[in-house]
Amino acid sequence: MFELRLLAPEDRVETVSDALEALDALSVSVEDADAQTDAEQALFGEPGMPPPKEGWQRSRVIALFADEAQAREAATVLAAQDFFEGCTTLGLVDVPEQDWVRLTQSQFAPVEITPEFWIVPTWHEPPAAALQVIRLDPGLAFGTGTHPTTRMCLRWIATQGRIDGARVLDYGCGSGILAIGAAKFGASTIDAVDIDEAAVDATRLNAEANGVQLRAGLSDLAQGRYEVVLANILATPLKVLAPLLCEHVAPGGALVLAGILERQADELKMAYAPYAALEVSDAEDGWILMTARLS
């Protein structure tokens, strides 16, 4: 396979990418051409916020083709188009044959939550010190234990001593990793809900693979009150969900929120103030875990 590499200004990225797909590119990716320099730009978005831009001021567009002839033909066709003005062909790169499965697997090593609690892909053996293990492979649903928000939630589950025998709600369950963690640490009843059917399916499969019992379904599965409510989403939906999530917390129960940047702590405290007094309980790599105990 061959990569065709192009340089495009922000306003041409979408058009060039669409053209590459029409020219039978197997995939098209866009990178910041100024990454790792002082000119690097951060692009990200959250639900309820304006979507991120299509590209950077200087975007590197990389298209993968099945063979060199297709890549060269695409470069020639693009160069003749009016919309290609301001763009540059950087060249062709021969992509060496690789064992892509092995390469992907090598990027996911066991993840330590505590010295005795680990997330371990199925192709790895658990570390000798691991007394508690969640088996989880990367999939379509968010949550493999590699992100700080997931690790902080799992660390809370493992160290707070408030899960054993509790009724637990994992709201926005993704892969189901938090619900599975709650089950591993003795929760009596666990409801894991998400708005995405793929996440619900992933949660059921991952729970089965880990030998734990839980109920997974869409959001309306969550009913009544729970001793622990976990929600690892993002700041904007967490603010919208404040009354709903707090309504699900039993008196004396714990509310655990993640997916929050350090700079968003005050706005989350304000959003939850009518219902609960949030405090920062953990922090890692610019992300924070916020918790409250409801009266």
PDB file of C-alpha atoms in Angstrom:
ATOM      1  CA  MET A   1       0.000   0.000   0.000  1.00  0.00           C
ATOM      2  CA  PHE A   2       1.020   3.616  -0.549  1.00  0.00           C
ATOM      3  CA  GLU A   3       0.306   6.840   1.288  1.00  0.00           C
ATOM      4  CA  LEU A   4      -0.274  10.048  -0.644  1.00  0.00           C
ATOM      5  CA  ARG A   5       0.655  12.970   1.596  1.00  0.00           C
ATOM      6  CA  LEU A   6      -0.657  16.469   1.002  1.00  0.00           C
ATOM      7  CA  LEU A   7      -0.499  19.851   2.712  1.00  0.00           C
ATOM      8  CA  ALA A   8      -3.775  21.791   2.725  1.00  0.00           C
ATOM      9  CA  PRO A   9      -5.034  24.989   4.360  1.00  0.00           C
ATOM     10  CA  GLU A  10      -7.942  24.686   6.763  1.00  0.00           C
ATOM     11  CA  ASP A  11     -10.608  25.789   4.283  1.00  0.00           C
ATOM     12  CA  ARG A  12      -9.606  23.090   1.731  1.00  0.00           C
ATOM     13  CA  VAL A  13      -9.353  20.085   4.051  1.00  0.00           C
ATOM     14  CA  GLU A  14     -12.930  18.860   3.703  1.00  0.00           C
ATOM     15  CA  THR A  15     -13.017  19.262  -0.091  1.00  0.00           C
ATOM     16  CA  VAL A  16      -9.659  17.539  -0.565  1.00  0.00           C
ATOM     17  CA  SER A  17     -10.642  14.707   1.782  1.00  0.00           C
ATOM     18  CA  ASP A  18     -13.931  14.150  -0.061  1.00  0.00           C
ATOM     19  CA  ALA A  19     -12.078  14.104  -3.387  1.00  0.00           C
ATOM     20  CA  LEU A  20      -9.591  11.529  -2.099  1.00  0.00           C
ATOM     21  CA  GLU A  21     -12.412   9.263  -0.967  1.00  0.00           C
ATOM     22  CA  ALA A  22     -14.018   9.616  -4.410  1.00  0.00           C
ATOM     23  CA  LEU A  23     -10.676   8.573  -5.903  1.00  0.00           C
ATOM     24  CA  ASP A  24     -10.882   5.267  -3.980  1.00  0.00           C
ATOM     25  CA  ALA A  25      -8.609   6.069  -1.064  1.00  0.00           C
ATOM     26  CA  LEU A  26      -8.836   3.273   1.502  1.00  0.00           C
ATOM     27  CA  SER A  27      -8.644   5.843   4.302  1.00  0.00           C
ATOM     28  CA  VAL A  28      -8.037   9.561   4.761  1.00  0.00           C
ATOM     29  CA  SER A  29      -6.597  11.100   7.921  1.00  0.00           C
ATOM     30  CA  VAL A  30      -5.863  14.696   8.838  1.00  0.00           C
ATOM     31  CA  GLU A  31      -3.071  15.867  11.146  1.00  0.00           C
ATOM     32  CA  ASP A  32      -1.733  19.187  12.356  1.00  0.00           C
ATOM     33  CA  ALA A  33       1.263  19.895  10.121  1.00  0.00           C
ATOM     34  CA  ASP A  34       2.660  22.032  12.949  1.00  0.00           C
ATOM     35  CA  ALA A  35       2.321  19.372  15.645  1.00  0.00           C
ATOM     36  CA  GLN A  36       5.143  19.321  18.184  1.00  0.00           C
ATOM     37  CA  THR A  37       6.021  22.948  17.363  1.00  0.00           C
ATOM     38  CA  ASP A  38       5.113  26.299  18.924  1.00  0.00           C
ATOM     39  CA  ALA A  39       2.460  26.708  16.194  1.00  0.00           C
ATOM     40  CA  GLU A  40       0.569  23.534  17.199  1.00  0.00           C
ATOM     41  CA  GLN A  41      -3.191  24.039  17.609  1.00  0.00           C
ATOM     42  CA  ALA A  42      -5.490  22.057  19.921  1.00  0.00           C
ATOM     43  CA  LEU A  43      -8.817  21.100  18.344  1.00  0.00           C
ATOM     44  CA  PHE A  44     -11.478  19.359  20.420  1.00  0.00           C
ATOM     45  CA  GLY A  45     -15.222  19.503  20.951  1.00  0.00           C
ATOM     46  CA  GLU A  46     -17.869  18.469  23.457  1.00  0.00           C
ATOM     47  CA  PRO A  47     -21.572  17.670  23.139  1.00  0.00           C
ATOM     48  CA  GLY A  48     -23.588  20.876  23.121  1.00  0.00           C
ATOM     49  CA  MET A  49     -20.604  22.941  22.001  1.00  0.00           C
ATOM     50  CA  PRO A  50     -19.696  24.151  18.492  1.00  0.00           C
ATOM     51  CA  PRO A  51     -18.083  21.326  16.516  1.00  0.00           C
ATOM     52  CA  PRO A  52     -14.307  21.404  16.065  1.00  0.00           C
ATOM     53  CA  LYS A  53     -12.933  22.725  12.787  1.00  0.00           C
ATOM     54  CA  GLU A  54     -12.397  20.410   9.836  1.00  0.00           C
ATOM     55  CA  GLY A  55      -8.649  20.891  10.081  1.00  0.00           C
ATOM     56  CA  TRP A  56      -5.770  23.060  11.155  1.00  0.00           C
ATOM     57  CA  GLN A  57      -4.394  26.211   9.537  1.00  0.00           C
ATOM     58  CA  ARG A  58      -1.795  23.921   7.978  1.00  0.00           C
ATOM     59  CA  SER A  59      -3.179  20.405   7.724  1.00  0.00           C
ATOM     60  CA  ARG A  60      -1.345  17.297   6.623  1.00  0.00           C
ATOM     61  CA  VAL A  61      -3.817  15.106   4.722  1.00  0.00           C
ATOM     62  CA  ILE A  62      -2.762  11.467   4.375  1.00  0.00           C
ATOM     63  CA  ALA A  63      -4.588   9.123   2.006  1.00  0.00           C
ATOM     64  CA  LEU A  64      -3.928   5.391   1.866  1.00  0.00           C
ATOM     65  CA  PHE A  65      -4.168   3.624  -1.500  1.00  0.00           C
ATOM     66  CA  ALA A  66      -3.981  -0.031  -2.464  1.00  0.00           C
ATOM     67  CA  ASP A  67      -1.063   0.493  -4.863  1.00  0.00           C
ATOM     68  CA  GLU A  68       1.339   3.114  -6.182  1.00  0.00           C
ATOM     69  CA  ALA A  69      -0.471   3.614  -9.502  1.00  0.00           C
ATOM     70  CA  GLN A  70      -3.706   4.613  -7.738  1.00  0.00           C
ATOM     71  CA  ALA A  71      -1.857   7.016  -5.459  1.00  0.00           C
ATOM     72  CA  ARG A  72      -0.031   8.686  -8.361  1.00  0.00           C
ATOM     73  CA  GLU A  73      -3.216   8.974 -10.408  1.00  0.00           C
ATOM     74  CA  ALA A  74      -4.987  10.597  -7.442  1.00  0.00           C
ATOM     75  CA  ALA A  75      -2.159  13.105  -7.058  1.00  0.00           C
ATOM     76  CA  THR A  76      -2.355  13.983 -10.762  1.00  0.00           C
ATOM     77  CA  VAL A  77      -6.138  14.372 -10.738  1.00  0.00           C
ATOM     78  CA  LEU A  78      -6.094  16.546  -7.628  1.00  0.00           C
ATOM     79  CA  ALA A  79      -3.352  18.813  -8.954  1.00  0.00           C
ATOM     80  CA  ALA A  80      -5.549  19.672 -11.963  1.00  0.00           C
ATOM     81  CA  GLN A  81      -8.503  20.831  -9.837  1.00  0.00           C
ATOM     82  CA  ASP A  82      -9.257  24.486  -9.073  1.00  0.00           C
ATOM     83  CA  PHE A  83      -9.913  23.680  -5.410  1.00  0.00           C
ATOM     84  CA  PHE A  84      -6.344  22.339  -5.063  1.00  0.00           C
ATOM     85  CA  GLU A  85      -4.929  25.859  -5.309  1.00  0.00           C
ATOM     86  CA  GLY A  86      -3.005  26.585  -2.123  1.00  0.00           C
ATOM     87  CA  CYS A  87      -2.424  22.870  -1.518  1.00  0.00           C
ATOM     88  CA  THR A  88       0.855  20.997  -1.962  1.00  0.00           C
ATOM     89  CA  THR A  89       1.709  17.389  -2.725  1.00  0.00           C
ATOM     90  CA  LEU A  90       4.313  16.302  -0.192  1.00  0.00           C
ATOM     91  CA  GLY A  91       4.993  12.942  -1.808  1.00  0.00           C
ATOM     92  CA  LEU A  92       4.284   9.222  -1.791  1.00  0.00           C
ATOM     93  CA  VAL A  93       5.333   6.832   0.944  1.00  0.00           C
ATOM     94  CA  ASP A  94       5.551   3.073   0.575  1.00  0.00           C
ATOM     95  CA  VAL A  95       3.791   1.500   3.570  1.00  0.00           C
ATOM     96  CA  PRO A  96       5.680  -1.659   4.563  1.00  0.00           C
ATOM     97  CA  GLU A  97       3.826  -4.899   5.144  1.00  0.00           C
ATOM     98  CA  GLN A  98       3.133  -5.400   8.845  1.00  0.00           C
ATOM     99  CA  ASP A  99       1.238  -7.666  11.154  1.00  0.00           C
ATOM    100  CA  TRP A 100      -1.385  -5.019  11.924  1.00  0.00           C
ATOM    101  CA  VAL A 101      -3.102  -7.128  14.576  1.00  0.00           C
ATOM    102  CA  ARG A 102       0.151  -7.605  16.465  1.00  0.00           C
ATOM    103  CA  LEU A 103       1.046  -3.930  16.031  1.00  0.00           C
ATOM    104  CA  THR A 104      -2.334  -2.831  17.422  1.00  0.00           C
ATOM    105  CA  GLN A 105      -2.068  -5.243  20.323  1.00  0.00           C
ATOM    106  CA  SER A 106       1.406  -3.966  21.190  1.00  0.00           C
ATOM    107  CA  GLN A 107      -0.090  -0.519  21.835  1.00  0.00           C
ATOM    108  CA  PHE A 108      -2.308  -1.837  24.650  1.00  0.00           C
ATOM    109  CA  ALA A 109      -0.376  -3.097  27.654  1.00  0.00           C
ATOM    110  CA  PRO A 110      -1.827  -3.929  31.088  1.00  0.00           C
ATOM    111  CA  VAL A 111      -2.944  -0.792  32.942  1.00  0.00           C
ATOM    112  CA  GLU A 112      -2.343  -0.409  36.676  1.00  0.00           C
ATOM    113  CA  ILE A 113      -5.234   1.077  38.652  1.00  0.00           C
ATOM    114  CA  THR A 114      -3.754   0.209  42.046  1.00  0.00           C
ATOM    115  CA  PRO A 115      -0.813  -2.143  42.710  1.00  0.00           C
ATOM    116  CA  GLU A 116      -3.319  -4.997  43.129  1.00  0.00           C
ATOM    117  CA  PHE A 117      -5.941  -3.978  40.529  1.00  0.00           C
ATOM    118  CA  TRP A 118      -5.185  -4.066  36.795  1.00  0.00           C
ATOM    119  CA  ILE A 119      -6.903  -3.827  33.410  1.00  0.00           C
ATOM    120  CA  VAL A 120      -5.422  -6.552  31.223  1.00  0.00           C
ATOM    121  CA  PRO A 121      -6.060  -7.214  27.492  1.00  0.00           C
ATOM    122  CA  THR A 122      -6.774 -10.846  26.704  1.00  0.00           C
ATOM    123  CA  TRP A 123      -3.458 -11.320  24.892  1.00  0.00           C
ATOM    124  CA  HIS A 124      -1.468 -10.453  28.052  1.00  0.00           C
ATOM    125  CA  GLU A 125      -0.915 -12.390  31.250  1.00  0.00           C
ATOM    126  CA  PRO A 126      -1.904 -10.506  34.407  1.00  0.00           C
ATOM    127  CA  PRO A 127       1.004  -9.102  36.458  1.00  0.00           C
ATOM    128  CA  ALA A 128       2.005 -11.285  39.401  1.00  0.00           C
ATOM    129  CA  ALA A 129       0.869  -8.628  41.888  1.00  0.00           C
ATOM    130  CA  ALA A 130      -2.642  -8.397  40.393  1.00  0.00           C
ATOM    131  CA  LEU A 131      -5.225  -9.717  42.852  1.00  0.00           C
ATOM    132  CA  GLN A 132      -8.139  -8.178  40.921  1.00  0.00           C
ATOM    133  CA  VAL A 133      -8.242  -8.083  37.110  1.00  0.00           C
ATOM    134  CA  ILE A 134     -10.624  -6.773  34.466  1.00  0.00           C
ATOM    135  CA  ARG A 135     -10.099  -8.417  31.078  1.00  0.00           C
ATOM    136  CA  LEU A 136     -10.847  -5.828  28.387  1.00  0.00           C
ATOM    137  CA  ASP A 137      -9.799  -5.429  24.757  1.00  0.00           C
ATOM    138  CA  PRO A 138     -10.069  -2.200  22.737  1.00  0.00           C
ATOM    139  CA  GLY A 139     -13.407  -1.894  20.938  1.00  0.00           C
ATOM    140  CA  LEU A 140     -15.946   0.536  19.520  1.00  0.00           C
ATOM    141  CA  ALA A 141     -17.150   1.721  22.939  1.00  0.00           C
ATOM    142  CA  PHE A 142     -15.163   4.177  25.043  1.00  0.00           C
ATOM    143  CA  GLY A 143     -13.317   2.883  28.091  1.00  0.00           C
ATOM    144  CA  THR A 144     -10.206   0.690  28.084  1.00  0.00           C
ATOM    145  CA  GLY A 145      -8.606   1.978  31.285  1.00  0.00           C
ATOM    146  CA  THR A 146      -5.954   3.991  29.470  1.00  0.00           C
ATOM    147  CA  HIS A 147      -7.644   7.395  29.898  1.00  0.00           C
ATOM    148  CA  PRO A 148      -7.119   9.305  33.179  1.00  0.00           C
ATOM    149  CA  THR A 149     -10.884   9.728  33.700  1.00  0.00           C
ATOM    150  CA  THR A 150     -11.445   5.968  33.594  1.00  0.00           C
ATOM    151  CA  ARG A 151      -8.468   5.241  35.827  1.00  0.00           C
ATOM    152  CA  MET A 152      -9.612   7.755  38.448  1.00  0.00           C
ATOM    153  CA  CYS A 153     -13.117   6.271  38.567  1.00  0.00           C
ATOM    154  CA  LEU A 154     -11.746   2.758  38.923  1.00  0.00           C
ATOM    155  CA  ARG A 155      -9.286   3.912  41.576  1.00  0.00           C
ATOM    156  CA  TRP A 156     -12.201   5.399  43.517  1.00  0.00           C
ATOM    157  CA  ILE A 157     -14.116   2.129  43.225  1.00  0.00           C
ATOM    158  CA  ALA A 158     -11.106   0.140  44.443  1.00  0.00           C
ATOM    159  CA  THR A 159     -10.143   2.346  47.380  1.00  0.00           C
ATOM    160  CA  GLN A 160     -13.293   3.916  48.838  1.00  0.00           C
ATOM    161  CA  GLY A 161     -14.812   0.808  50.407  1.00  0.00           C
ATOM    162  CA  ARG A 162     -18.326   1.975  49.510  1.00  0.00           C
ATOM    163  CA  ILE A 163     -19.046  -0.445  46.675  1.00  0.00           C
ATOM    164  CA  ASP A 164     -19.347  -3.741  48.558  1.00  0.00           C
ATOM    165  CA  GLY A 165     -23.039  -4.672  48.734  1.00  0.00           C
ATOM    166  CA  ALA A 166     -24.136  -1.430  47.072  1.00  0.00           C
ATOM    167  CA  ARG A 167     -26.667  -0.846  44.329  1.00  0.00           C
ATOM    168  CA  VAL A 168     -24.668   0.931  41.596  1.00  0.00           C
ATOM    169  CA  LEU A 169     -25.580   2.927  38.495  1.00  0.00           C
ATOM    170  CA  ASP A 170     -23.019   3.422  35.708  1.00  0.00           C
ATOM    171  CA  TYR A 171     -24.539   6.237  33.623  1.00  0.00           C
ATOM    172  CA  GLY A 172     -22.915   6.468  30.176  1.00  0.00           C
ATOM    173  CA  CYS A 173     -21.315   3.060  30.520  1.00  0.00           C
ATOM    174  CA  GLY A 174     -19.350   2.898  27.243  1.00  0.00           C
ATOM    175  CA  SER A 175     -17.487  -0.406  27.365  1.00  0.00           C
ATOM    176  CA  GLY A 176     -18.958  -1.172  30.785  1.00  0.00           C
ATOM    177  CA  ILE A 177     -15.578  -0.985  32.492  1.00  0.00           C
ATOM    178  CA  LEU A 178     -16.811   0.949  35.555  1.00  0.00           C
ATOM    179  CA  ALA A 179     -19.802  -1.341  36.017  1.00  0.00           C
ATOM    180  CA  ILE A 180     -17.517  -4.371  35.755  1.00  0.00           C
ATOM    181  CA  GLY A 181     -15.141  -2.767  38.255  1.00  0.00           C
ATOM    182  CA  ALA A 182     -18.042  -2.247  40.662  1.00  0.00           C
ATOM    183  CA  ALA A 183     -19.010  -5.906  40.274  1.00  0.00           C
ATOM    184  CA  LYS A 184     -15.436  -7.030  40.915  1.00  0.00           C
ATOM    185  CA  PHE A 185     -15.459  -5.091  44.182  1.00  0.00           C
ATOM    186  CA  GLY A 186     -18.695  -6.578  45.444  1.00  0.00           C
ATOM    187  CA  ALA A 187     -21.597  -4.393  44.282  1.00  0.00           C
ATOM    188  CA  SER A 188     -24.846  -6.278  44.800  1.00  0.00           C
ATOM    189  CA  THR A 189     -26.862  -4.850  41.889  1.00  0.00           C
ATOM    190  CA  ILE A 190     -25.487  -2.925  38.906  1.00  0.00           C
ATOM    191  CA  ASP A 191     -27.335  -1.054  36.169  1.00  0.00           C
ATOM    192  CA  ALA A 192     -25.179   0.114  33.252  1.00  0.00           C
ATOM    193  CA  VAL A 193     -26.884   2.486  30.807  1.00  0.00           C
ATOM    194  CA  ASP A 194     -25.937   4.388  27.673  1.00  0.00           C
ATOM    195  CA  ILE A 195     -27.626   6.200  24.788  1.00  0.00           C
ATOM    196  CA  ASP A 196     -25.634   4.100  22.287  1.00  0.00           C
ATOM    197  CA  GLU A 197     -26.815   0.579  21.483  1.00  0.00           C
ATOM    198  CA  ALA A 198     -23.235  -0.388  20.549  1.00  0.00           C
ATOM    199  CA  ALA A 199     -22.092   0.569  24.052  1.00  0.00           C
ATOM    200  CA  VAL A 200     -24.880  -1.506  25.606  1.00  0.00           C
ATOM    201  CA  ASP A 201     -23.885  -4.512  23.502  1.00  0.00           C
ATOM    202  CA  ALA A 202     -20.197  -4.024  24.358  1.00  0.00           C
ATOM    203  CA  THR A 203     -21.024  -3.819  28.060  1.00  0.00           C
ATOM    204  CA  ARG A 204     -22.977  -7.078  27.969  1.00  0.00           C
ATOM    205  CA  LEU A 205     -20.171  -8.887  26.120  1.00  0.00           C
ATOM    206  CA  ASN A 206     -17.456  -7.508  28.399  1.00  0.00           C
ATOM    207  CA  ALA A 207     -19.444  -8.409  31.511  1.00  0.00           C
ATOM    208  CA  GLU A 208     -19.856 -11.968  30.241  1.00  0.00           C
ATOM    209  CA  ALA A 209     -16.139 -12.186  29.439  1.00  0.00           C
ATOM    210  CA  ASN A 210     -15.343 -11.116  33.005  1.00  0.00           C
ATOM    211  CA  GLY A 211     -17.848 -13.451  34.612  1.00  0.00           C
ATOM    212  CA  VAL A 212     -19.865 -10.714  36.334  1.00  0.00           C
ATOM    213  CA  GLN A 213     -23.592 -10.081  36.550  1.00  0.00           C
ATOM    214  CA  LEU A 214     -25.120  -6.722  35.628  1.00  0.00           C
ATOM    215  CA  ARG A 215     -28.024  -5.222  33.706  1.00  0.00           C
ATOM    216  CA  ALA A 216     -27.154  -3.198  30.611  1.00  0.00           C
ATOM    217  CA  GLY A 217     -29.596  -1.117  28.596  1.00  0.00           C
ATOM    218  CA  LEU A 218     -30.600   2.284  27.319  1.00  0.00           C
ATOM    219  CA  SER A 219     -31.004   5.209  29.700  1.00  0.00           C
ATOM    220  CA  ASP A 220     -34.559   4.367  30.791  1.00  0.00           C
ATOM    221  CA  LEU A 221     -33.243   1.199  32.448  1.00  0.00           C
ATOM    222  CA  ALA A 222     -32.046   3.397  35.325  1.00  0.00           C
ATOM    223  CA  GLN A 223     -34.846   3.413  37.891  1.00  0.00           C
ATOM    224  CA  GLY A 224     -35.010   4.427  41.529  1.00  0.00           C
ATOM    225  CA  ARG A 225     -32.107   5.274  43.797  1.00  0.00           C
ATOM    226  CA  TYR A 226     -28.595   3.861  44.057  1.00  0.00           C
ATOM    227  CA  GLU A 227     -25.947   3.919  46.791  1.00  0.00           C
ATOM    228  CA  VAL A 228     -23.363   4.835  44.127  1.00  0.00           C
ATOM    229  CA  VAL A 229     -23.905   6.717  40.856  1.00  0.00           C
ATOM    230  CA  LEU A 230     -20.948   6.832  38.450  1.00  0.00           C
ATOM    231  CA  ALA A 231     -20.913   9.078  35.368  1.00  0.00           C
ATOM    232  CA  ASN A 232     -17.760   9.365  33.267  1.00  0.00           C
ATOM    233  CA  ILE A 233     -18.975  11.508  30.364  1.00  0.00           C
ATOM    234  CA  LEU A 234     -17.960  15.139  29.645  1.00  0.00           C
ATOM    235  CA  ALA A 235     -18.545  18.428  31.431  1.00  0.00           C
ATOM    236  CA  THR A 236     -21.352  19.782  29.243  1.00  0.00           C
ATOM    237  CA  PRO A 237     -23.662  16.727  29.441  1.00  0.00           C
ATOM    238  CA  LEU A 238     -22.812  16.330  33.128  1.00  0.00           C
ATOM    239  CA  LYS A 239     -24.142  19.840  33.777  1.00  0.00           C
ATOM    240  CA  VAL A 240     -27.348  19.097  31.862  1.00  0.00           C
ATOM    241  CA  LEU A 241     -27.785  15.809  33.718  1.00  0.00           C
ATOM    242  CA  ALA A 242     -27.268  17.293  37.207  1.00  0.00           C
ATOM    243  CA  PRO A 243     -30.894  16.995  38.435  1.00  0.00           C
ATOM    244  CA  LEU A 244     -31.355  13.542  36.908  1.00  0.00           C
ATOM    245  CA  LEU A 245     -28.148  12.060  38.301  1.00  0.00           C
ATOM    246  CA  CYS A 246     -28.695  13.511  41.765  1.00  0.00           C
ATOM    247  CA  GLU A 247     -32.260  12.193  41.812  1.00  0.00           C
ATOM    248  CA  HIS A 248     -30.834   8.701  41.350  1.00  0.00           C
ATOM    249  CA  VAL A 249     -28.532   8.950  44.395  1.00  0.00           C
ATOM    250  CA  ALA A 250     -29.939   7.420  47.585  1.00  0.00           C
ATOM    251  CA  PRO A 251     -29.707   9.395  50.850  1.00  0.00           C
ATOM    252  CA  GLY A 252     -26.141   9.066  52.094  1.00  0.00           C
ATOM    253  CA  GLY A 253     -25.079   7.744  48.702  1.00  0.00           C
ATOM    254  CA  ALA A 254     -22.093   8.755  46.589  1.00  0.00           C
ATOM    255  CA  LEU A 255     -22.081  10.670  43.307  1.00  0.00           C
ATOM    256  CA  VAL A 256     -18.898  10.204  41.248  1.00  0.00           C
ATOM    257  CA  LEU A 257     -18.342  12.366  38.152  1.00  0.00           C
ATOM    258  CA  ALA A 258     -15.509  12.302  35.603  1.00  0.00           C
ATOM    259  CA  GLY A 259     -14.712  13.588  32.137  1.00  0.00           C
ATOM    260  CA  ILE A 260     -14.015  17.019  33.642  1.00  0.00           C
ATOM    261  CA  LEU A 261     -11.011  19.242  32.967  1.00  0.00           C
ATOM    262  CA  GLU A 262      -9.398  21.051  35.896  1.00  0.00           C
ATOM    263  CA  ARG A 263     -10.536  24.419  34.538  1.00  0.00           C
ATOM    264  CA  GLN A 264     -14.161  23.223  34.545  1.00  0.00           C
ATOM    265  CA  ALA A 265     -14.343  22.483  38.285  1.00  0.00           C
ATOM    266  CA  ASP A 266     -16.092  25.718  39.295  1.00  0.00           C
ATOM    267  CA  GLU A 267     -18.781  25.484  36.615  1.00  0.00           C
ATOM    268  CA  LEU A 268     -19.562  21.902  37.661  1.00  0.00           C
ATOM    269  CA  LYS A 269     -19.778  22.950  41.318  1.00  0.00           C
ATOM    270  CA  MET A 270     -22.196  25.710  40.339  1.00  0.00           C
ATOM    271  CA  ALA A 271     -24.356  23.398  38.192  1.00  0.00           C
ATOM    272  CA  TYR A 272     -24.667  20.854  41.024  1.00  0.00           C
ATOM    273  CA  ALA A 273     -24.948  23.358  43.908  1.00  0.00           C
ATOM    274  CA  PRO A 274     -28.781  23.084  44.152  1.00  0.00           C
ATOM    275  CA  TYR A 275     -28.477  19.328  44.628  1.00  0.00           C
ATOM    276  CA  ALA A 276     -25.038  18.430  46.011  1.00  0.00           C
ATOM    277  CA  ALA A 277     -21.727  19.928  47.152  1.00  0.00           C
ATOM    278  CA  LEU A 278     -19.149  18.627  44.690  1.00  0.00           C
ATOM    279  CA  GLU A 279     -15.485  18.482  45.591  1.00  0.00           C
ATOM    280  CA  VAL A 280     -12.381  17.448  43.676  1.00  0.00           C
ATOM    281  CA  SER A 281     -11.318  14.005  44.889  1.00  0.00           C
ATOM    282  CA  ASP A 282      -8.579  13.113  42.407  1.00  0.00           C
ATOM    283  CA  ALA A 283      -6.607  14.670  39.551  1.00  0.00           C
ATOM    284  CA  GLU A 284      -4.478  13.298  36.729  1.00  0.00           C
ATOM    285  CA  ASP A 285      -3.006  14.842  33.579  1.00  0.00           C
ATOM    286  CA  GLY A 286      -5.294  17.889  33.650  1.00  0.00           C
ATOM    287  CA  TRP A 287      -8.454  15.858  34.367  1.00  0.00           C
ATOM    288  CA  ILE A 288     -10.279  15.710  37.695  1.00  0.00           C
ATOM    289  CA  LEU A 289     -12.652  13.405  39.544  1.00  0.00           C
ATOM    290  CA  MET A 290     -15.460  15.153  41.414  1.00  0.00           C
ATOM    291  CA  THR A 291     -17.540  13.507  44.122  1.00  0.00           C
ATOM    292  CA  ALA A 292     -20.329  14.339  46.523  1.00  0.00           C
ATOM    293  CA  ARG A 293     -22.219  12.590  49.277  1.00  0.00           C
ATOM    294  CA  LEU A 294     -25.918  13.347  49.204  1.00  0.00           C
ATOM    295  CA  SER A 295     -27.878  13.869  52.379  1.00  0.00           C
TER     296      SER A 295
END
